[in-house]
Amino acid sequence: MNRRHILHLIGAAAAAWFAVPSPASAQQPIKIGEVNSYTGLPAFTIPYRQGWQLAVEEVNARGGLLGGRKLEVVSRDDAGKPDDAVRIAGELVANEKVDLLSGTYFSNVGLAVADFAAREKIPFVASEPLSDAVTWQKGNRWTWRLRPSTYMQAAMLVEEAAKLPARRWATVAPNYEYGQSAVKWFKELLKAKRPDVEFVAEQWPAQGKLEAGPTVQALAASNPDAIFNVTFGADLAKFVREGDNRGLFAKRSVVSLLSGEPEYLEPMKDEAPKGWIVTGYPWDQVKTPENTAFVEAYRKRFNEPPRMGSVVGYATFTAIAAAIGKAGSTDGEKLLAALAGLKIDSPFGPVLFRAIDHQSTMGAFVGRTDVKDGKPTMVDWRYADGAAYLPPDDVVRTLRPAE
Amino acid sequence: MSRLVVENLARSFGGVHAVRGVSFRLEAGELLALIGPNGAGKTTCFNLLNGQLRPDSGSIRLDGAELVGLEPSRIWSLGVGRTFQITATFASMTVRENVQMVLLSRHRRLLGLWRPAARQFRDEAQAVLERVGMGGQAERPCGVLAYGDLKRVELAMAIAGAPKLLLMDEPTAGMAPGERQELMALTDSLAHEQGMAVLFTEHDMDVVFGHADRVIVLDRGQLIAEGAPDAVRADPRVQAVYLGNAA
Amino acid sequence: MDFYLVQFLSGLAQAATLFLVASGLSIIFGVTRIVNFAHGSFYMLGAYLAWTFVERWGSDVLGFWGGVLLAALLVGALGAVMEVLLLRRLYRSPELFQLLATFGVVLLVQDAAFGVWGPEDLLGRRAPLLKGTVDILGRPFPLYDLVLIALGPAVLGLLWLLFNRTRWGTLVRAATQDREMTAALGVDQARLFTGVLFLGSALAGLGGALQVPREAVNLHMDMAMVVEAFVVVVVGGMGSLPGAFLASLLIGQLQAFGILVFPQITLVLVFLFMAVVLVLRPYGLLGRKEEAPPPAAAAGPPFAPTGRRAGLAALAALAALAAVPLLAGEYALIVLTEVAILALAAASLHLLVGFGGLVSFGHAAYFGLGAYGAALLVKHVAAPMPLALLGAPVLAGAAALIAGWFCVRRSGLYFAMLTLAFAQIAWSITFQWYGVTGGDNGILGVWPPAWAASRAVYYEVTLALVAAALWALRRAAFAPFGYTLRAGRDSPLRAEAVGIDVRRHQWLGFALAGTAAGLAGGLYAFAKGSVFPTLLAVPQSVDALVMVLMGGIQTVAGPVVGAAAFHLLRTTLMASEHWRVILGLVIVALVLLFPQGIAGFARRLWNRGAEA
């Protein structure tokens, strides 16, 4: 923070109040608004930001879009609060005159911005919020989502869980919508495949406040064959350490959502669990041309390996750029038309934005965790294409409100 | 019927009898002094009378109505006013506003949400202040007054409530001798004019014997003497426990 | 049986950490009366510093424990530095003002920790020789947790020795019971306070440092801990270390066994417990009346009855604000709409804090319930906006009537924490009652109808309603109602003795403040289009308090000025990713420059001008 930075800030603040932007000309940049929880969840959002920066730089290095217009991102922190996010979205639309909104991490922030987007009639590409409601129950015409929803990720894991001999299951999930719907879907889908399973215990620690010892002990007391875990971040590390200490994971299978993602797996270092069935991203092992190119470019640019957030950020802006290119315009209606059925190449492979529910078919890697040379990693993984884990179209139609 | 009838009042704190078996009467227009050495139970007595403390047993009747068990605010509305040993005024208000608060309370206007408080009962409050010689300082904040003036404000607040019974805990403590006589003379005339009964404690014996119609003496929680000032002064028990100590 | 024993031990281990942190907080509060929000930040710093030291030297026993101790001492030193550089300059300000300063420190530490240690969670080394488990009745139990269990009573014992067997400790105890007395005895108060801040912060740092072998150090540790530490202090009884010890034991066990009975209760368990304890026991479990602090906001100089000129100035300002849509852009209207709403919310809190001397830590509950009142009416019965805006204050006011009835029976920090408990209960209801409130996904689509859809129209509607409500609040404040609140604050004794039922009046004041906050919440719902449980959460309550303090509690314009200053600063700064450090510095600077608040400072300038 130097004086120029501060002056710039003051200038921007003044401009924010009274600026009357001139109409877009051919050479003016295309502005995209971006909102995310940079101070609320930096472990994910900082790599995410680097991801989209890389994508935008690549687009601009190729000469921009729509006949040479550069892509410019106006990015803001929402502090993890939905009401802040809505105000910022208002600023981005009213002052910055952005043509499209993107970003958000927490589901409630994503939903708040989606509702705002529908009212303002501006396209919104939600990158990360996982709630099913974003594209289903609360879905709207203007909102699209990149990441596989809670339902999809649960379905991916159920496929593996059903193969286990385990019949007695226990669950542990953070006590909010994400945890609750993950457990709900996991139970429902697993029971459909394996009518013989029963769920013998559930734990609902408050997000960020898991009491590891008592929780582990309570789970162990129900003596399950297998455990479904939805906690992540600091809670996960605590849970793993304490569970390991107390032998909770010995001779038990664990199926765990998101735990293979580098931002959550790598901080656990050599204490990372072994043999857990997880969704994640084994960035160093996926040798497809798309991923190799992405990893190389990312490491070159930022001098560190990519995280899951990096891919999400990169793919979000790849999709946005592709949509603008396909629309040949920044007009909202045209962008919507372009997003419907849009195909892009992401580091994970081809991704399609479905017209039916605005959900992308981006998938996740499903595999087992392991520790090699003191470093956590994923083994026996495969790419689970999101398209294969969505309900049939007639079901999806009933899930979305009529337009 | 007497204005105040106290019978067998008792209160102890963790086994220590602060007040026990105290009974006395007080007539309208009478000034009764309650004296006794430090720790004799005078302030406890006052706190029992105005409801800040509940007695363990006994009864307190004002014009025949039982006061025991009522909240202080209710006892006040039945006609028991009080001044405090350590002055207690509303420090963030002016002198006049302090008196206005009492008048607002007396006329049940405390819940008023619209008309400014400072404009209600202004003249009445001013009149009461003039009466105690504080008219000239009506606009000053209470927080900055001299001690003697605070005592006067307390008296003004007490009489603004038009009490039937006024309890004054050390009304002249900290005042110059001249001021003391002046304040007590004022109290005296108020009591006789308005038929108000006054119960007061006092360390200054000149004040006690100069103004009290009657005196009761408390020692270690018990009443040991009662009567006209001269009779009490002559009482050997009183001299032993109280005046003897002082001499 | 064996299971319950091990569960019990797990609860004990958790309790030890809680006790360390809470004892530090209790000591600091007892002596200095500072509501130290930064205490959680010191806990977090202790963890980060210990992580660094343990990574470097922690491979052997000496290095590990040396690192933990060094971290605790360094954090203690930081606490002392905060006292010398910041708090010491504020002892003559209204008591709560120091709370604002520590809030600035919270923001600074958050950003500093992020800058130094980065965004990722840091899993540290385990304690050497203590990595394994022991079998307790056939169940494995971590050795390290046994050490923690022993540490709790050990620290309690050491503190007891310190306070009962050393001269310094005796002084601290004396200062806890009567600050003026110790000052009169010629004790160097400044040095005593520095020492107390050192000790208290070091205990927080130790608590944090000891977490390194148990959990990943992360940037959310501060907030997660500070509220619970306050709960422990208050439940145990302020000024009572054995009380804090007992409270941490009980809370540790509640958490260990509560999740067995009702796993979903994790969100609200400790607050329910605190509410029950405080409703039943006015001074916590082991607190004594004599050690209860005085009412938090002491009587100040009289509020200046604003004259005709001030009234004209307010009208002119209103007219200018009403004309803003002619000049400014949409975003300016968005922000000004929010400023107006927050000004009403802050003014409603100020009615309690500034006039009633009742410091609420849970005022966001009524703001949020107002928002929910409006949103629920729109969602479930398709109410039109005017009806929804009517429902907002009704729901909030009703809730305030219920909560207020309990809260006004307590005073000082006990009152504040009881309001927090009710706010957390309300929050958890909105969070968990999915069928009605939509849970944490909130209620969407609460937009104004077509006639008020434009930003300018909604802004004018908001401005009109807020101005009317502020006018009404101001009238109430200077009417007998407000005077009576002040009377109860200035001298409860005298108030009772002139026929004022202080509790009943405070109760009604609480309800009125809640109602006004509810109207603000209803307006906020339509401004945002959606409502979420975050509106009732602790940070929202803290923000409201910060606004009131920033403006200055001893002026009527204070909350309005404070809300505008805080919100404009925050929204402007959020364009920078380092907004927290800048906002933190601004708050610290404001506190040092204007120890009477912004409006208080302005009034002094005005008065000085008038005298000259």
PDB file of C-alpha atoms in Angstrom, chain C residues 53-242:
ATOM      1  CA  PHE C  53       8.376 -21.567  15.886  1.00  0.00           C
ATOM      2  CA  VAL C  54       7.317 -25.188  16.102  1.00  0.00           C
ATOM      3  CA  GLU C  55       7.953 -25.724  12.396  1.00  0.00           C
ATOM      4  CA  ARG C  56      11.466 -24.429  12.946  1.00  0.00           C
ATOM      5  CA  TRP C  57      12.461 -25.845  16.304  1.00  0.00           C
ATOM      6  CA  GLY C  58       9.662 -28.125  17.337  1.00  0.00           C
ATOM      7  CA  SER C  59      11.193 -31.476  16.505  1.00  0.00           C
ATOM      8  CA  ASP C  60      12.335 -32.024  20.081  1.00  0.00           C
ATOM      9  CA  VAL C  61      10.576 -31.490  23.363  1.00  0.00           C
ATOM     10  CA  LEU C  62      12.466 -28.379  24.325  1.00  0.00           C
ATOM     11  CA  GLY C  63      12.011 -26.740  20.953  1.00  0.00           C
ATOM     12  CA  PHE C  64       8.319 -27.476  20.894  1.00  0.00           C
ATOM     13  CA  TRP C  65       7.445 -26.207  24.351  1.00  0.00           C
ATOM     14  CA  GLY C  66       9.937 -23.376  24.032  1.00  0.00           C
ATOM     15  CA  GLY C  67       8.206 -22.330  20.840  1.00  0.00           C
ATOM     16  CA  VAL C  68       4.777 -22.449  22.465  1.00  0.00           C
ATOM     17  CA  LEU C  69       5.973 -20.378  25.387  1.00  0.00           C
ATOM     18  CA  LEU C  70       7.789 -17.891  23.185  1.00  0.00           C
ATOM     19  CA  ALA C  71       4.643 -17.420  21.128  1.00  0.00           C
ATOM     20  CA  ALA C  72       2.607 -16.768  24.268  1.00  0.00           C
ATOM     21  CA  LEU C  73       5.139 -14.242  25.568  1.00  0.00           C
ATOM     22  CA  LEU C  74       5.331 -12.440  22.235  1.00  0.00           C
ATOM     23  CA  VAL C  75       1.559 -12.161  22.106  1.00  0.00           C
ATOM     24  CA  GLY C  76       1.591 -10.863  25.661  1.00  0.00           C
ATOM     25  CA  ALA C  77       4.097  -8.228  24.585  1.00  0.00           C
ATOM     26  CA  LEU C  78       1.815  -7.259  21.707  1.00  0.00           C
ATOM     27  CA  GLY C  79      -1.035  -6.860  24.158  1.00  0.00           C
ATOM     28  CA  ALA C  80       1.141  -4.584  26.272  1.00  0.00           C
ATOM     29  CA  VAL C  81       2.067  -2.586  23.191  1.00  0.00           C
ATOM     30  CA  MET C  82      -1.596  -2.163  22.332  1.00  0.00           C
ATOM     31  CA  GLU C  83      -2.186  -0.844  25.817  1.00  0.00           C
ATOM     32  CA  VAL C  84       0.656   1.643  25.684  1.00  0.00           C
ATOM     33  CA  LEU C  85       0.111   2.931  22.172  1.00  0.00           C
ATOM     34  CA  LEU C  86      -3.643   2.851  21.969  1.00  0.00           C
ATOM     35  CA  LEU C  87      -5.750   2.056  24.999  1.00  0.00           C
ATOM     36  CA  ARG C  88      -3.814   4.243  27.415  1.00  0.00           C
ATOM     37  CA  ARG C  89      -4.847   7.293  25.474  1.00  0.00           C
ATOM     38  CA  LEU C  90      -8.481   6.414  25.856  1.00  0.00           C
ATOM     39  CA  TYR C  91      -8.980   5.934  29.562  1.00  0.00           C
ATOM     40  CA  ARG C  92     -10.659   9.284  29.863  1.00  0.00           C
ATOM     41  CA  SER C  93     -13.045   8.609  26.984  1.00  0.00           C
ATOM     42  CA  PRO C  94     -16.444   7.060  27.517  1.00  0.00           C
ATOM     43  CA  GLU C  95     -15.843   3.487  28.610  1.00  0.00           C
ATOM     44  CA  LEU C  96     -17.056   1.893  25.427  1.00  0.00           C
ATOM     45  CA  PHE C  97     -14.755   3.830  23.226  1.00  0.00           C
ATOM     46  CA  GLN C  98     -11.940   1.403  23.865  1.00  0.00           C
ATOM     47  CA  LEU C  99     -14.136  -1.305  22.416  1.00  0.00           C
ATOM     48  CA  LEU C 100     -14.050   0.598  19.136  1.00  0.00           C
ATOM     49  CA  ALA C 101     -10.267   0.775  19.271  1.00  0.00           C
ATOM     50  CA  THR C 102      -9.936  -2.959  19.816  1.00  0.00           C
ATOM     51  CA  PHE C 103     -12.302  -3.523  16.911  1.00  0.00           C
ATOM     52  CA  GLY C 104      -9.845  -1.602  14.742  1.00  0.00           C
ATOM     53  CA  VAL C 105      -7.097  -3.887  16.012  1.00  0.00           C
ATOM     54  CA  VAL C 106      -9.155  -6.953  15.039  1.00  0.00           C
ATOM     55  CA  LEU C 107      -9.278  -5.734  11.444  1.00  0.00           C
ATOM     56  CA  LEU C 108      -5.568  -4.952  11.424  1.00  0.00           C
ATOM     57  CA  VAL C 109      -4.602  -8.354  12.782  1.00  0.00           C
ATOM     58  CA  GLN C 110      -6.824 -10.174  10.298  1.00  0.00           C
ATOM     59  CA  ASP C 111      -5.112  -8.572   7.362  1.00  0.00           C
ATOM     60  CA  ALA C 112      -1.662  -8.799   8.888  1.00  0.00           C
ATOM     61  CA  ALA C 113      -2.017 -12.519   9.542  1.00  0.00           C
ATOM     62  CA  PHE C 114      -3.200 -12.996   5.982  1.00  0.00           C
ATOM     63  CA  GLY C 115      -0.244 -11.002   4.699  1.00  0.00           C
ATOM     64  CA  VAL C 116       2.348 -12.819   6.781  1.00  0.00           C
ATOM     65  CA  TRP C 117       1.102 -16.399   6.794  1.00  0.00           C
ATOM     66  CA  GLY C 118      -0.895 -16.521   3.583  1.00  0.00           C
ATOM     67  CA  PRO C 119      -4.364 -17.766   2.834  1.00  0.00           C
ATOM     68  CA  GLU C 120      -3.925 -21.488   3.352  1.00  0.00           C
ATOM     69  CA  ASP C 121      -4.641 -23.343   6.555  1.00  0.00           C
ATOM     70  CA  LEU C 122      -1.417 -24.361   8.290  1.00  0.00           C
ATOM     71  CA  LEU C 123      -1.228 -27.765   9.898  1.00  0.00           C
ATOM     72  CA  GLY C 124       1.588 -27.772  12.379  1.00  0.00           C
ATOM     73  CA  ARG C 125       3.714 -30.450  13.949  1.00  0.00           C
ATOM     74  CA  ARG C 126       2.418 -32.608  16.747  1.00  0.00           C
ATOM     75  CA  ALA C 127       4.010 -32.366  20.133  1.00  0.00           C
ATOM     76  CA  PRO C 128       7.065 -34.572  20.435  1.00  0.00           C
ATOM     77  CA  LEU C 129       6.572 -37.591  22.738  1.00  0.00           C
ATOM     78  CA  LEU C 130       2.867 -36.839  22.850  1.00  0.00           C
ATOM     79  CA  LYS C 131       1.850 -38.035  19.411  1.00  0.00           C
ATOM     80  CA  GLY C 132       0.256 -41.262  20.464  1.00  0.00           C
ATOM     81  CA  THR C 133      -2.752 -42.313  22.421  1.00  0.00           C
ATOM     82  CA  VAL C 134      -3.325 -44.123  25.661  1.00  0.00           C
ATOM     83  CA  ASP C 135      -5.992 -46.708  26.174  1.00  0.00           C
ATOM     84  CA  ILE C 136      -8.641 -45.605  28.591  1.00  0.00           C
ATOM     85  CA  LEU C 137     -10.975 -48.505  29.332  1.00  0.00           C
ATOM     86  CA  GLY C 138     -10.088 -49.914  25.952  1.00  0.00           C
ATOM     87  CA  ARG C 139     -10.614 -46.722  23.981  1.00  0.00           C
ATOM     88  CA  PRO C 140      -7.775 -44.703  22.528  1.00  0.00           C
ATOM     89  CA  PHE C 141      -7.374 -41.188  23.868  1.00  0.00           C
ATOM     90  CA  PRO C 142      -4.753 -38.703  22.663  1.00  0.00           C
ATOM     91  CA  LEU C 143      -1.872 -38.168  25.066  1.00  0.00           C
ATOM     92  CA  TYR C 144      -1.676 -34.519  24.157  1.00  0.00           C
ATOM     93  CA  ASP C 145      -5.256 -33.980  25.268  1.00  0.00           C
ATOM     94  CA  LEU C 146      -4.346 -35.434  28.665  1.00  0.00           C
ATOM     95  CA  VAL C 147      -1.651 -32.779  28.938  1.00  0.00           C
ATOM     96  CA  LEU C 148      -4.197 -30.086  28.097  1.00  0.00           C
ATOM     97  CA  ILE C 149      -6.572 -31.458  30.724  1.00  0.00           C
ATOM     98  CA  ALA C 150      -3.849 -31.153  33.325  1.00  0.00           C
ATOM     99  CA  LEU C 151      -2.898 -27.701  32.126  1.00  0.00           C
ATOM    100  CA  GLY C 152      -6.264 -26.123  32.893  1.00  0.00           C
ATOM    101  CA  PRO C 153      -6.174 -26.625  36.665  1.00  0.00           C
ATOM    102  CA  ALA C 154      -2.435 -25.936  36.668  1.00  0.00           C
ATOM    103  CA  VAL C 155      -2.941 -22.511  35.129  1.00  0.00           C
ATOM    104  CA  LEU C 156      -5.831 -21.842  37.481  1.00  0.00           C
ATOM    105  CA  GLY C 157      -3.553 -22.715  40.404  1.00  0.00           C
ATOM    106  CA  LEU C 158      -0.732 -20.515  39.152  1.00  0.00           C
ATOM    107  CA  LEU C 159      -3.096 -17.616  38.649  1.00  0.00           C
ATOM    108  CA  TRP C 160      -4.452 -18.140  42.140  1.00  0.00           C
ATOM    109  CA  LEU C 161      -0.930 -17.991  43.543  1.00  0.00           C
ATOM    110  CA  LEU C 162      -0.196 -14.909  41.487  1.00  0.00           C
ATOM    111  CA  PHE C 163      -3.288 -13.089  42.711  1.00  0.00           C
ATOM    112  CA  ASN C 164      -3.130 -14.191  46.322  1.00  0.00           C
ATOM    113  CA  ARG C 165       0.549 -14.454  47.067  1.00  0.00           C
ATOM    114  CA  THR C 166       2.175 -11.581  45.230  1.00  0.00           C
ATOM    115  CA  ARG C 167       1.925  -7.874  45.748  1.00  0.00           C
ATOM    116  CA  TRP C 168       1.221  -7.301  42.083  1.00  0.00           C
ATOM    117  CA  GLY C 169      -1.599  -9.823  42.170  1.00  0.00           C
ATOM    118  CA  THR C 170      -3.112  -8.190  45.214  1.00  0.00           C
ATOM    119  CA  LEU C 171      -3.071  -4.860  43.441  1.00  0.00           C
ATOM    120  CA  VAL C 172      -4.767  -6.394  40.434  1.00  0.00           C
ATOM    121  CA  ARG C 173      -7.463  -7.853  42.635  1.00  0.00           C
ATOM    122  CA  ALA C 174      -7.922  -4.566  44.408  1.00  0.00           C
ATOM    123  CA  ALA C 175      -8.193  -2.775  41.090  1.00  0.00           C
ATOM    124  CA  THR C 176     -10.770  -5.283  39.925  1.00  0.00           C
ATOM    125  CA  GLN C 177     -12.953  -4.466  42.883  1.00  0.00           C
ATOM    126  CA  ASP C 178     -12.428  -0.757  43.041  1.00  0.00           C
ATOM    127  CA  ARG C 179     -10.488   1.121  40.461  1.00  0.00           C
ATOM    128  CA  GLU C 180     -10.762   4.535  42.075  1.00  0.00           C
ATOM    129  CA  MET C 181      -9.517   3.177  45.361  1.00  0.00           C
ATOM    130  CA  THR C 182      -6.287   1.829  43.899  1.00  0.00           C
ATOM    131  CA  ALA C 183      -5.725   5.052  42.031  1.00  0.00           C
ATOM    132  CA  ALA C 184      -6.188   6.879  45.315  1.00  0.00           C
ATOM    133  CA  LEU C 185      -3.677   4.576  46.990  1.00  0.00           C
ATOM    134  CA  GLY C 186      -1.045   5.847  44.621  1.00  0.00           C
ATOM    135  CA  VAL C 187      -0.709   2.764  42.494  1.00  0.00           C
ATOM    136  CA  ASP C 188       0.713   3.535  39.077  1.00  0.00           C
ATOM    137  CA  GLN C 189      -2.400   2.650  37.170  1.00  0.00           C
ATOM    138  CA  ALA C 190      -0.806   2.833  33.733  1.00  0.00           C
ATOM    139  CA  ARG C 191       1.840   0.288  34.638  1.00  0.00           C
ATOM    140  CA  LEU C 192      -0.702  -1.948  36.270  1.00  0.00           C
ATOM    141  CA  PHE C 193      -2.849  -1.889  33.134  1.00  0.00           C
ATOM    142  CA  THR C 194       0.108  -2.620  30.878  1.00  0.00           C
ATOM    143  CA  GLY C 195       0.958  -5.594  33.035  1.00  0.00           C
ATOM    144  CA  VAL C 196      -2.608  -6.842  32.995  1.00  0.00           C
ATOM    145  CA  LEU C 197      -2.817  -6.551  29.225  1.00  0.00           C
ATOM    146  CA  PHE C 198       0.433  -8.486  28.990  1.00  0.00           C
ATOM    147  CA  LEU C 199      -0.793 -11.278  31.228  1.00  0.00           C
ATOM    148  CA  GLY C 200      -4.233 -11.522  29.655  1.00  0.00           C
ATOM    149  CA  SER C 201      -2.952 -11.460  26.097  1.00  0.00           C
ATOM    150  CA  ALA C 202      -0.230 -13.988  26.912  1.00  0.00           C
ATOM    151  CA  LEU C 203      -2.913 -16.357  28.194  1.00  0.00           C
ATOM    152  CA  ALA C 204      -4.824 -15.918  24.948  1.00  0.00           C
ATOM    153  CA  GLY C 205      -1.627 -16.501  23.004  1.00  0.00           C
ATOM    154  CA  LEU C 206      -0.893 -19.615  25.033  1.00  0.00           C
ATOM    155  CA  GLY C 207      -4.368 -20.926  24.336  1.00  0.00           C
ATOM    156  CA  GLY C 208      -3.798 -20.393  20.635  1.00  0.00           C
ATOM    157  CA  ALA C 209      -0.290 -21.824  20.642  1.00  0.00           C
ATOM    158  CA  LEU C 210      -1.527 -25.006  22.270  1.00  0.00           C
ATOM    159  CA  GLN C 211      -3.893 -25.580  19.365  1.00  0.00           C
ATOM    160  CA  VAL C 212      -1.079 -26.154  16.895  1.00  0.00           C
ATOM    161  CA  PRO C 213      -0.887 -29.905  17.534  1.00  0.00           C
ATOM    162  CA  ARG C 214      -4.665 -30.216  17.408  1.00  0.00           C
ATOM    163  CA  GLU C 215      -5.883 -28.288  14.420  1.00  0.00           C
ATOM    164  CA  ALA C 216      -4.906 -26.365  11.342  1.00  0.00           C
ATOM    165  CA  VAL C 217      -4.115 -22.750  12.111  1.00  0.00           C
ATOM    166  CA  ASN C 218      -6.435 -20.576  10.052  1.00  0.00           C
ATOM    167  CA  LEU C 219      -7.704 -17.062   9.564  1.00  0.00           C
ATOM    168  CA  HIS C 220     -11.082 -17.678  11.171  1.00  0.00           C
ATOM    169  CA  MET C 221      -9.759 -18.615  14.592  1.00  0.00           C
ATOM    170  CA  ASP C 222     -10.150 -15.122  16.024  1.00  0.00           C
ATOM    171  CA  MET C 223     -13.877 -14.738  15.574  1.00  0.00           C
ATOM    172  CA  ALA C 224     -14.596 -18.341  16.444  1.00  0.00           C
ATOM    173  CA  MET C 225     -12.927 -17.894  19.814  1.00  0.00           C
ATOM    174  CA  VAL C 226     -13.625 -14.381  21.010  1.00  0.00           C
ATOM    175  CA  VAL C 227     -17.371 -14.752  21.336  1.00  0.00           C
ATOM    176  CA  GLU C 228     -17.066 -18.032  23.193  1.00  0.00           C
ATOM    177  CA  ALA C 229     -14.500 -16.551  25.532  1.00  0.00           C
ATOM    178  CA  PHE C 230     -16.936 -13.781  26.429  1.00  0.00           C
ATOM    179  CA  VAL C 231     -19.607 -16.383  27.018  1.00  0.00           C
ATOM    180  CA  VAL C 232     -17.344 -18.246  29.429  1.00  0.00           C
ATOM    181  CA  VAL C 233     -16.448 -15.085  31.331  1.00  0.00           C
ATOM    182  CA  VAL C 234     -20.037 -14.033  31.741  1.00  0.00           C
ATOM    183  CA  VAL C 235     -21.426 -17.480  32.522  1.00  0.00           C
ATOM    184  CA  GLY C 236     -18.754 -18.008  35.148  1.00  0.00           C
ATOM    185  CA  GLY C 237     -19.337 -14.602  36.654  1.00  0.00           C
ATOM    186  CA  MET C 238     -17.163 -11.610  35.967  1.00  0.00           C
ATOM    187  CA  GLY C 239     -14.091 -11.231  38.104  1.00  0.00           C
ATOM    188  CA  SER C 240     -14.220 -14.863  39.150  1.00  0.00           C
ATOM    189  CA  LEU C 241     -11.474 -17.107  37.792  1.00  0.00           C
ATOM    190  CA  PRO C 242     -12.929 -20.208  39.439  1.00  0.00           C
TER     191      PRO C 242
END
